mmCIF file of C-alpha atoms and ligand atoms in Angstrom:
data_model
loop_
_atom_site.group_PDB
_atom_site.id
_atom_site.type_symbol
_atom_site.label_atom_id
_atom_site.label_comp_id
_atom_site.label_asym_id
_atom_site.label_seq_id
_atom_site.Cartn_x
_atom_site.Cartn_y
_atom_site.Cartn_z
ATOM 1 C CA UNK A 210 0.000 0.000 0.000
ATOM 2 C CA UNK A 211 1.564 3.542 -1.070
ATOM 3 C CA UNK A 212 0.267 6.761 0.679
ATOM 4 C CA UNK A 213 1.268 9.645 -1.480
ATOM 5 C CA UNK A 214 1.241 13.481 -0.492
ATOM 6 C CA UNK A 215 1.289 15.730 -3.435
ATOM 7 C CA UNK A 216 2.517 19.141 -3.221
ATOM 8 C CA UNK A 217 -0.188 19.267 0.355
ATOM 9 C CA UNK A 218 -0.525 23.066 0.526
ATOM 10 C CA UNK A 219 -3.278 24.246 3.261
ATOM 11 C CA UNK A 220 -3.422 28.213 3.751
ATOM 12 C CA UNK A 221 -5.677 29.995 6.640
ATOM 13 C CA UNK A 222 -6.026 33.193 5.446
ATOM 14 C CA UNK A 223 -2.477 34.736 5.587
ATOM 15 C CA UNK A 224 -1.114 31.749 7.493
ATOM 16 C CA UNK A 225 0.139 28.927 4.915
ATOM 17 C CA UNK A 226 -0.003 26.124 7.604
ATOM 18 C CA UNK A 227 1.416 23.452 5.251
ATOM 19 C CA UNK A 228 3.504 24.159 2.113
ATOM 20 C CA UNK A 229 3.650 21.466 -0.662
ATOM 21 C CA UNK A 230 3.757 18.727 1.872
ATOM 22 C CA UNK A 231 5.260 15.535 -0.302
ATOM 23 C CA UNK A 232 5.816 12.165 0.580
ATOM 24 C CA UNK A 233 5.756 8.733 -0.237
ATOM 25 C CA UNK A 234 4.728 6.459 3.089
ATOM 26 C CA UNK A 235 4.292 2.517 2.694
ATOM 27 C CA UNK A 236 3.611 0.065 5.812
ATOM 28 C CA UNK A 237 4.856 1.078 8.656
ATOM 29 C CA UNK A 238 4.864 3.251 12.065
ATOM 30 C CA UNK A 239 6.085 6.806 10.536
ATOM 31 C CA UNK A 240 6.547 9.594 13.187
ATOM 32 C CA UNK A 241 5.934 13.370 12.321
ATOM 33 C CA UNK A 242 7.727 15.436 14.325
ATOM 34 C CA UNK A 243 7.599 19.688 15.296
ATOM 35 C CA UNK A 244 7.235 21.800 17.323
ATOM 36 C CA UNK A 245 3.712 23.484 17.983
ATOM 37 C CA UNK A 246 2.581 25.233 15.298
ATOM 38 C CA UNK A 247 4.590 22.956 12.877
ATOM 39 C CA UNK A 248 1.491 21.985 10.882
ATOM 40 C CA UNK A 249 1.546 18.470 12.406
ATOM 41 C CA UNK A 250 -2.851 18.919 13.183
ATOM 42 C CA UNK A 251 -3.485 20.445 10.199
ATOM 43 C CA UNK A 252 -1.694 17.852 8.126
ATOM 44 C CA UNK A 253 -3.897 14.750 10.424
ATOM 45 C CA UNK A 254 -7.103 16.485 9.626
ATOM 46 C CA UNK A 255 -6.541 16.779 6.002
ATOM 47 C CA UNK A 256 -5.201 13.048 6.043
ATOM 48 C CA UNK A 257 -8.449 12.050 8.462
ATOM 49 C CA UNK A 258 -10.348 13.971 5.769
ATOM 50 C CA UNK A 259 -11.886 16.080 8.644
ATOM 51 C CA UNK A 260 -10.004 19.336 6.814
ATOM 52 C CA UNK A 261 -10.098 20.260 2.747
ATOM 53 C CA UNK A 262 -6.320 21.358 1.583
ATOM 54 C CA UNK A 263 -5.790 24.494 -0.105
ATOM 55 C CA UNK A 264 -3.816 22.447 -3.001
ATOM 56 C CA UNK A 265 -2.315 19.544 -3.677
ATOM 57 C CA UNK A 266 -3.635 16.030 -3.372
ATOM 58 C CA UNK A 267 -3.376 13.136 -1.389
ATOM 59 C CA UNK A 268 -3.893 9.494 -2.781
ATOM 60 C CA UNK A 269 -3.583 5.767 -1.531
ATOM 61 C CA UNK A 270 -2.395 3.377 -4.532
ATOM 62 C CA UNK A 271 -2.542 5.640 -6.893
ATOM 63 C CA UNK A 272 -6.492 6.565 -6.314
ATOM 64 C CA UNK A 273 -7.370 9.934 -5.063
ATOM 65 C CA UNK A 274 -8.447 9.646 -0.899
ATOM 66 C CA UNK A 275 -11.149 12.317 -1.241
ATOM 67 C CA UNK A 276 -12.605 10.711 -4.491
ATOM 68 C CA UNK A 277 -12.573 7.152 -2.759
ATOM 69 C CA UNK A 278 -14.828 8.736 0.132
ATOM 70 C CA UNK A 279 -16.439 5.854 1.864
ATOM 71 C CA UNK A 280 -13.978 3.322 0.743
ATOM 72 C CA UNK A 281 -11.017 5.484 2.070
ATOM 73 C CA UNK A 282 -13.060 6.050 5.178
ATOM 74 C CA UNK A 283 -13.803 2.239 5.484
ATOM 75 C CA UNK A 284 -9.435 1.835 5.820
ATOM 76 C CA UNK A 285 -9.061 4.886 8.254
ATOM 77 C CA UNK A 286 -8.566 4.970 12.367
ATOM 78 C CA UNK A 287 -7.800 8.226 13.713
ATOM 79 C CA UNK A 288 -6.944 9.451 16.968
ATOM 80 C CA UNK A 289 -7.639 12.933 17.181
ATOM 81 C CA UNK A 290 -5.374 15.296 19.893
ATOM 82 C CA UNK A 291 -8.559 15.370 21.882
ATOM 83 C CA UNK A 292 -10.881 12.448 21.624
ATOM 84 C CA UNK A 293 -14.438 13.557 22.959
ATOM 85 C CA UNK A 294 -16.197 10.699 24.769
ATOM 86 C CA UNK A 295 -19.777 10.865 26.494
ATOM 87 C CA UNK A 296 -18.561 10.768 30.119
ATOM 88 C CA UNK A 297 -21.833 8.384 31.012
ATOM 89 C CA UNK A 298 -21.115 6.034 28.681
ATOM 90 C CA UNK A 299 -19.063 3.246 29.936
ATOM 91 C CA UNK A 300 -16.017 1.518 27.651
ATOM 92 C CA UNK A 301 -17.723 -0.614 26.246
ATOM 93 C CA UNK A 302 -20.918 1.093 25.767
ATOM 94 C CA UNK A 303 -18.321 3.685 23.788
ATOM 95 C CA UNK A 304 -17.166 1.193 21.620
ATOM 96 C CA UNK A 305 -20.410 -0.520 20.729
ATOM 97 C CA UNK A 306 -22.052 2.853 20.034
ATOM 98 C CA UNK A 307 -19.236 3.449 17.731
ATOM 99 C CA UNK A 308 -19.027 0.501 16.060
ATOM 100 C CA UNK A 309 -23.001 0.794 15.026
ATOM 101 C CA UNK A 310 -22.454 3.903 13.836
ATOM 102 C CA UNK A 311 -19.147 2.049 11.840
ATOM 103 C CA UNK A 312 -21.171 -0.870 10.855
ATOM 104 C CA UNK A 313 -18.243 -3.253 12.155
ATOM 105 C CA UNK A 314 -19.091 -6.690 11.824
ATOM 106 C CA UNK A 315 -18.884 -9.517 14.547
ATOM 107 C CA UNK A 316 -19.172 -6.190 16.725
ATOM 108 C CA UNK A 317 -19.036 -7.926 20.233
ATOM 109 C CA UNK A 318 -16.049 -10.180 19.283
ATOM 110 C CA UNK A 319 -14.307 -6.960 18.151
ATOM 111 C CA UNK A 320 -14.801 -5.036 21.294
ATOM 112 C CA UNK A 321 -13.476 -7.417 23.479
ATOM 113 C CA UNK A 322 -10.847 -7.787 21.231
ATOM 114 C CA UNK A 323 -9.866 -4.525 21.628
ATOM 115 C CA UNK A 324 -10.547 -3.893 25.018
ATOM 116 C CA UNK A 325 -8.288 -7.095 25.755
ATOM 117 C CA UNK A 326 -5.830 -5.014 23.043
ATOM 118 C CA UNK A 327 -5.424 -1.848 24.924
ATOM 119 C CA UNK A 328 -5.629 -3.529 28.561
ATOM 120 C CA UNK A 329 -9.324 -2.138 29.174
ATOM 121 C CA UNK A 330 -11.414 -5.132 29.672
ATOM 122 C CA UNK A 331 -11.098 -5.129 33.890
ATOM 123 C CA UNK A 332 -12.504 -1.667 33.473
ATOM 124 C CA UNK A 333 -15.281 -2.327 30.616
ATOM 125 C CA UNK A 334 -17.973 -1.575 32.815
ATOM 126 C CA UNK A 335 -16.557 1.626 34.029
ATOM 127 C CA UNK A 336 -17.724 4.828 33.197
ATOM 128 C CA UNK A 337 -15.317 6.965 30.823
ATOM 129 C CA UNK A 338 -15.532 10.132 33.417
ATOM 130 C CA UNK A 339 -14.021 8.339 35.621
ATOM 131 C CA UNK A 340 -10.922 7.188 33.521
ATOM 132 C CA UNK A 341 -7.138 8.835 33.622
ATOM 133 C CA UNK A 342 -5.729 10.571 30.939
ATOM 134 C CA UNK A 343 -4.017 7.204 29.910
ATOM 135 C CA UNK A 344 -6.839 5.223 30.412
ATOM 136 C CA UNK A 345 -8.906 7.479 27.829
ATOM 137 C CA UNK A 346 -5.856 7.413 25.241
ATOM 138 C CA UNK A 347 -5.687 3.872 25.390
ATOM 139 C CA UNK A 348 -9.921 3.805 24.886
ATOM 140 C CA UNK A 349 -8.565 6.469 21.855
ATOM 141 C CA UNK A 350 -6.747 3.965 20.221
ATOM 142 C CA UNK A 351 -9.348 1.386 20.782
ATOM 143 C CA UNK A 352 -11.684 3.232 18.707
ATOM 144 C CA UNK A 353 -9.473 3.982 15.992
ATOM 145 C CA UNK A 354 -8.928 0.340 15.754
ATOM 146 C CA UNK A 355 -12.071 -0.728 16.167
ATOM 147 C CA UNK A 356 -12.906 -1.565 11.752
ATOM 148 C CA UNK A 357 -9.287 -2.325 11.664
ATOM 149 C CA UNK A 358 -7.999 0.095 9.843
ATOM 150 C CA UNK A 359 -5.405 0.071 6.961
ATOM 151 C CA UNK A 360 -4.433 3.510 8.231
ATOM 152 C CA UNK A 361 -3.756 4.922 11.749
ATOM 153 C CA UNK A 362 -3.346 8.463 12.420
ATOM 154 C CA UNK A 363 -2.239 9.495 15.998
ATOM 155 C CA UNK A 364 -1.784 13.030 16.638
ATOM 156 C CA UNK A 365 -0.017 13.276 19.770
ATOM 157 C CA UNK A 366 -0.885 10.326 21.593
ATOM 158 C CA UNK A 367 1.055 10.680 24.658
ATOM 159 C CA UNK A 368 -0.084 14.429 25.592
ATOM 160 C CA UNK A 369 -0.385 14.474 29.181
ATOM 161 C CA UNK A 370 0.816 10.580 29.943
ATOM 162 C CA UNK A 371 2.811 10.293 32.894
ATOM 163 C CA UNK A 372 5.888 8.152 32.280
ATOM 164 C CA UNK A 373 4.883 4.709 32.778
ATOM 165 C CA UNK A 374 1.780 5.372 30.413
ATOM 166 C CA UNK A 375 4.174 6.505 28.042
ATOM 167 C CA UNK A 376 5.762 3.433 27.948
ATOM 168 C CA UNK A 377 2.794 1.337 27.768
ATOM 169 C CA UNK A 378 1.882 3.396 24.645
ATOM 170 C CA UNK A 379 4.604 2.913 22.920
ATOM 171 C CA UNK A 380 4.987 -0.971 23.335
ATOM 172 C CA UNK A 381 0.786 -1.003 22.288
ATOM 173 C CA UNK A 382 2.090 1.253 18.976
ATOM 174 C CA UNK A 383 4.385 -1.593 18.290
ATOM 175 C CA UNK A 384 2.677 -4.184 18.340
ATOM 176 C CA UNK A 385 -0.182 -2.583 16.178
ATOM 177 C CA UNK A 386 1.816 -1.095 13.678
ATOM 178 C CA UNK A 387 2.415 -4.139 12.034
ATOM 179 C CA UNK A 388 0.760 -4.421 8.716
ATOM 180 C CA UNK A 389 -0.786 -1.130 8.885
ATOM 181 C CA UNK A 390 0.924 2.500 7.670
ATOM 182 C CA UNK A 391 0.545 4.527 11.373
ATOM 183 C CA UNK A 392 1.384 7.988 10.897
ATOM 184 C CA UNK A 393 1.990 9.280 14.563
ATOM 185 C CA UNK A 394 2.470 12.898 14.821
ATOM 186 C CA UNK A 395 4.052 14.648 17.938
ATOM 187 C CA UNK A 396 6.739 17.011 19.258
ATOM 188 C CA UNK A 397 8.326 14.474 21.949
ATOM 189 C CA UNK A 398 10.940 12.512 20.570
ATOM 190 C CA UNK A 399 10.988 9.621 23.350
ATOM 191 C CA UNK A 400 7.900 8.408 21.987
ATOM 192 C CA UNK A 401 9.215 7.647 18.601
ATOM 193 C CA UNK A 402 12.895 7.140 19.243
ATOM 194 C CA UNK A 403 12.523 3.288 19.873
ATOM 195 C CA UNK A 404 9.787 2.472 17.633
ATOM 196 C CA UNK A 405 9.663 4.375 14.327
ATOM 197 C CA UNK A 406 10.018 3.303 11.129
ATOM 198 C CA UNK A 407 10.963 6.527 9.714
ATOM 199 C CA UNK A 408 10.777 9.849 10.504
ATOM 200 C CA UNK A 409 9.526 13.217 9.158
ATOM 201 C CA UNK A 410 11.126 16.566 10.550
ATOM 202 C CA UNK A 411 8.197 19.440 9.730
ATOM 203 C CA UNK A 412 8.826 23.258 10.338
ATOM 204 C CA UNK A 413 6.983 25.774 9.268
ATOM 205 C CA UNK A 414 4.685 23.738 7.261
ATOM 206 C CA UNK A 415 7.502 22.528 5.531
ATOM 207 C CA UNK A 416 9.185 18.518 5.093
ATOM 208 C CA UNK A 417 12.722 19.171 6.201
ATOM 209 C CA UNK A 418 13.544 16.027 6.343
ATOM 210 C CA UNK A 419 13.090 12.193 6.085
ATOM 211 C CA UNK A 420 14.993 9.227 7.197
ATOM 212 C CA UNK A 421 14.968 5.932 10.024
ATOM 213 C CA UNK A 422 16.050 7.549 13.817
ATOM 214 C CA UNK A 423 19.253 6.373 13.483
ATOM 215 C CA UNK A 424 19.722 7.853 9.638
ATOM 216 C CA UNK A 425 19.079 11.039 11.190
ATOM 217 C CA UNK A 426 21.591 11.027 14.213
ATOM 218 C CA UNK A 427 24.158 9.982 12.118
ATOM 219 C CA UNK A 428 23.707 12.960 10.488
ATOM 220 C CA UNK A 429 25.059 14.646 13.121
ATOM 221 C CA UNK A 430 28.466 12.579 14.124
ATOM 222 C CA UNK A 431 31.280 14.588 15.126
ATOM 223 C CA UNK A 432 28.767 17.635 15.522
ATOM 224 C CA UNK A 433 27.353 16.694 18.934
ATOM 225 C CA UNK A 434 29.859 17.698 22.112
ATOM 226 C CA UNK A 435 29.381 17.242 25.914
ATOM 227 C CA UNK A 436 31.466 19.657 27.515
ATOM 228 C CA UNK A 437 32.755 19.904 31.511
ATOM 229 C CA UNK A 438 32.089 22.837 33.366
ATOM 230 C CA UNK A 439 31.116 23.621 37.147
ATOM 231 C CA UNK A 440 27.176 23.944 37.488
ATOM 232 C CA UNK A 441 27.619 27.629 37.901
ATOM 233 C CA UNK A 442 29.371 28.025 34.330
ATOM 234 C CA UNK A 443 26.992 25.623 32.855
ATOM 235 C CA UNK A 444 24.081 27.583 33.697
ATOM 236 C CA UNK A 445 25.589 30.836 32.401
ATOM 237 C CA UNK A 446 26.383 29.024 29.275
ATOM 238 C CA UNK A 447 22.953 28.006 28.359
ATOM 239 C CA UNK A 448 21.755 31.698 28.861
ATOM 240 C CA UNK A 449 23.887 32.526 26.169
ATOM 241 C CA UNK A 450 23.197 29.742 23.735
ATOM 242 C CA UNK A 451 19.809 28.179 23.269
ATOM 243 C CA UNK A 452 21.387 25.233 21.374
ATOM 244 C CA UNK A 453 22.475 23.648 24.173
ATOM 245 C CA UNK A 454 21.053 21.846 27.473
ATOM 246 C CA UNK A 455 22.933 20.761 30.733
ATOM 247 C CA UNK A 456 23.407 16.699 31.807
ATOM 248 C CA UNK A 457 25.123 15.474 33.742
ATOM 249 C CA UNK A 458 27.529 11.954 34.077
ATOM 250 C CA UNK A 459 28.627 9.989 37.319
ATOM 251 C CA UNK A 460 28.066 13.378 38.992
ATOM 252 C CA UNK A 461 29.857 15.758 36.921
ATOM 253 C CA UNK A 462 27.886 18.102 35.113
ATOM 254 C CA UNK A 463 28.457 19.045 30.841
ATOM 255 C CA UNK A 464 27.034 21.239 28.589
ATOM 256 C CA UNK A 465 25.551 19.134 26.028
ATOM 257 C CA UNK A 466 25.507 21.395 22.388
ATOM 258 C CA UNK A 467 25.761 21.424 18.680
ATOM 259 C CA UNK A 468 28.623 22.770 17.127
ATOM 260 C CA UNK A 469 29.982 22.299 13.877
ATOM 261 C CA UNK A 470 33.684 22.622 15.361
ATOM 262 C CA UNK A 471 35.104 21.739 18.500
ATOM 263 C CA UNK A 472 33.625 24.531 20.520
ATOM 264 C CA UNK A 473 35.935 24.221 23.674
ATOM 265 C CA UNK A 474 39.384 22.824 24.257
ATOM 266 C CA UNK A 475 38.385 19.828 26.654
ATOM 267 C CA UNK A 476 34.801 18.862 24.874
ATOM 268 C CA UNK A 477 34.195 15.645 24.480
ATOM 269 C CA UNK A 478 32.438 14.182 21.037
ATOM 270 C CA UNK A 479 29.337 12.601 21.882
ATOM 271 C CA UNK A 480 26.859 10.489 20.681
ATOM 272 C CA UNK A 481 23.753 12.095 18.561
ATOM 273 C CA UNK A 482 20.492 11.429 19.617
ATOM 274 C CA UNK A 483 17.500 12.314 18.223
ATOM 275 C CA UNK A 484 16.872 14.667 20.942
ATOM 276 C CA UNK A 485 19.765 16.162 19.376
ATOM 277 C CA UNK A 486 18.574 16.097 15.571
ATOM 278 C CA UNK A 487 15.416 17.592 17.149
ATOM 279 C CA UNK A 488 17.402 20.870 18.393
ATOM 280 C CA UNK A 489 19.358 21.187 15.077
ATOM 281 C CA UNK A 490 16.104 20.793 13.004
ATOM 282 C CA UNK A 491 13.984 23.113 15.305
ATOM 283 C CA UNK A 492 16.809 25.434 17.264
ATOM 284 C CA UNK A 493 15.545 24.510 21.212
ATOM 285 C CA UNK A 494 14.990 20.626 22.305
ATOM 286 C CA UNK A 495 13.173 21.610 26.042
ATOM 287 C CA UNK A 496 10.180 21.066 24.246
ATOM 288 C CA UNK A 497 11.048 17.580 22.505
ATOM 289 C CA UNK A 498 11.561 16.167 26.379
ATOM 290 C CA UNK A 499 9.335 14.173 27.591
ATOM 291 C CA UNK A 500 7.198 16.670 30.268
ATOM 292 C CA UNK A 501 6.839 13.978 32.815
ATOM 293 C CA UNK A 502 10.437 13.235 32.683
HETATM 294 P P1 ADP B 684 0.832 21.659 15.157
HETATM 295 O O1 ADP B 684 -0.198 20.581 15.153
HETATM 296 O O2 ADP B 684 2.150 21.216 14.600
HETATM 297 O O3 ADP B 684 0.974 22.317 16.501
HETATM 298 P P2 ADP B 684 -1.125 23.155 13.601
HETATM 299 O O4 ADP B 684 -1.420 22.356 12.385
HETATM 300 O O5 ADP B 684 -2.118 23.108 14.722
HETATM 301 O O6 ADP B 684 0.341 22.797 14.137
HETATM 302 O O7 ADP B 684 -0.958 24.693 13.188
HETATM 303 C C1 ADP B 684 -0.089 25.122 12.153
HETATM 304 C C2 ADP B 684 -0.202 26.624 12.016
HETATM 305 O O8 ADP B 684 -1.476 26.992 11.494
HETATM 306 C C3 ADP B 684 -0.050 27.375 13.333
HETATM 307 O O9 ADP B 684 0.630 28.574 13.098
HETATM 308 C C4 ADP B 684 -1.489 27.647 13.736
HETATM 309 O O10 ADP B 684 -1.563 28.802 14.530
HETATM 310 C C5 ADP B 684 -2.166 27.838 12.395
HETATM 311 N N1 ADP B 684 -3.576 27.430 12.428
HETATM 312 C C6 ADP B 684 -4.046 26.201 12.762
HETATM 313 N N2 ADP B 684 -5.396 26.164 12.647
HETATM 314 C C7 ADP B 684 -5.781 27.399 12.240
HETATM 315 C C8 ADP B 684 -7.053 28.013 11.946
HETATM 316 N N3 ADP B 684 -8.189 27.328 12.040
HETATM 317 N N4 ADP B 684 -7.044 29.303 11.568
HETATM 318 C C9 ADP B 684 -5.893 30.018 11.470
HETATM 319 N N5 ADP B 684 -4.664 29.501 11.714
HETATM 320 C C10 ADP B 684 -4.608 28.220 12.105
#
């Protein structure tokens, strides 16, 4: 299966959100990655066919997605930033509503499948108000499986996740990305480090650039230093550059930055991460860090 962006353009009034967005995705788990404002939503919604581009086209083996309609529908799970659930409604009453309204056959089967899926069957019964951030996400993904789809569009899955959730996420992502293109779009690099197939660096509306994780640190060898400095020099350091964040090793604390040459006498070369291609591509990495830690 090929997913092909055309030339994507979407404009708001002055604001060109997107500009010619083109890519080629096949099978996989493919992470979009910006920071806010990047274009990451706008490019979901046009994908989930919830938003019409400006120009350009999108099209899955070679037939246009909007002139497909209901059969591109039929292939398509999305997880939107927000998902809105009726608070009353318990899990499974969620699901089965849903999957009415989806037509999906064998209906119970499927909702215990997926409740089994995403860890929710203890808590079937429960009503959705009463459910955690993670608990809802996971329900989120649930849904968006639910007619198993073809295509899976996250758009930032993991907002608001505490650590462990994270996790859990990501392993669930793994295991369901197989067979299916999953286009997963955030602006925290630990949740795609480990687990995408490639990634795709937006800024400004604007592909940057494309390649595995590991393609895109070793982009960066011999640019990526770690050097010593007392805490007090550190911090002054980082007022002065924003390319650059403080961690520290067995105790001693180093300036970890970007530099194209060696940018003091006793740096040490490190190893880039994508944490790193993430402050090259988008000039600060505090907000590619996972929040919770
Ligand atoms: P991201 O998801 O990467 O944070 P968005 O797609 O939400 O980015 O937004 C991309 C840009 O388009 C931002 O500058 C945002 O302010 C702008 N934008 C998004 N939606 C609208 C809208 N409905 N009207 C005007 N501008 C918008």
């Amino acid at each position: 299966m090929e997913l092909k962006f055309d030339s994507v353009t979407k404009r708001y009034r002055q604001k060109l959100a997107l500009d010619s967005f083109s890519v080629t995705l096949t099978e996989g788990v493919h992470a979009l990655l910006g920071p806010n404002g990047a274009g990451k939503s706008t490019l979901m919604n046009i994908l989930a066919g919830l938003l019409a581009q400006t120009s350009g086209s999108i099209s899955l083996d070679g037939r246009d997605i909007i002139a497909m309609g209901a059969d591109y529908r039929a292939m398509l799970g999305f997880m939107p930033q927000e998902p809105g659930f009726y608070k009353s409604f318990s899990a499974f009453e969620t699901l089965d509503y849903y999957a009415v309204l989806r037509d999906v056959k064998d209906r119970r089967e499927r909702i215990d499948e997926m409740l089994c899926l995403v860890n929710l069957q203890e808590d079937a019964k429960r009503r959705v108000g009463s459910f955690s951030g993670g608990m809802k996400r996971r329900l989120g993904i649930a849904l968006a499986l639910l007619n198993d789809p073809k295509i899976l569009i996250l758009d930032e899955p993991t907002a608001g996740l505490d650590p462990k959730e994270r996790i859990r996420f990501r392993n669930l992502i793994s295991q369901i990305g197989l067979g299916k293109t999953v286009i997963l779009a955030t602006h925290i690099v630990s949740d795609i480090e480990s687990i995408s197939d490639s990634v795709l660096l937006l800024k400004d509306g604007r592909l940057i650039g494309r390649d595995t994780a590991d393609g895109l640190c070793r982009q960066l060898e011999g640019m990526v230093w770690d050097i010593p400095m007392s805490a007090q020099e550190a911090e002054r350091y980082i007022a002065e550059n924003r390319c650059a964040n403080i961690v520290k090793h067995g105790g001693e604390v180093f300036v970890h930055t970007l530099s194209q040459v060696r940018p003091a006498e006793k740096a040490l070369l490190a190893k880039p991460c994508l944490e790193d291609v993430y402050m090259h591509s988008f000039g600060d990495s505090s907000e590619a860090r996972d929040a919770a830690g």
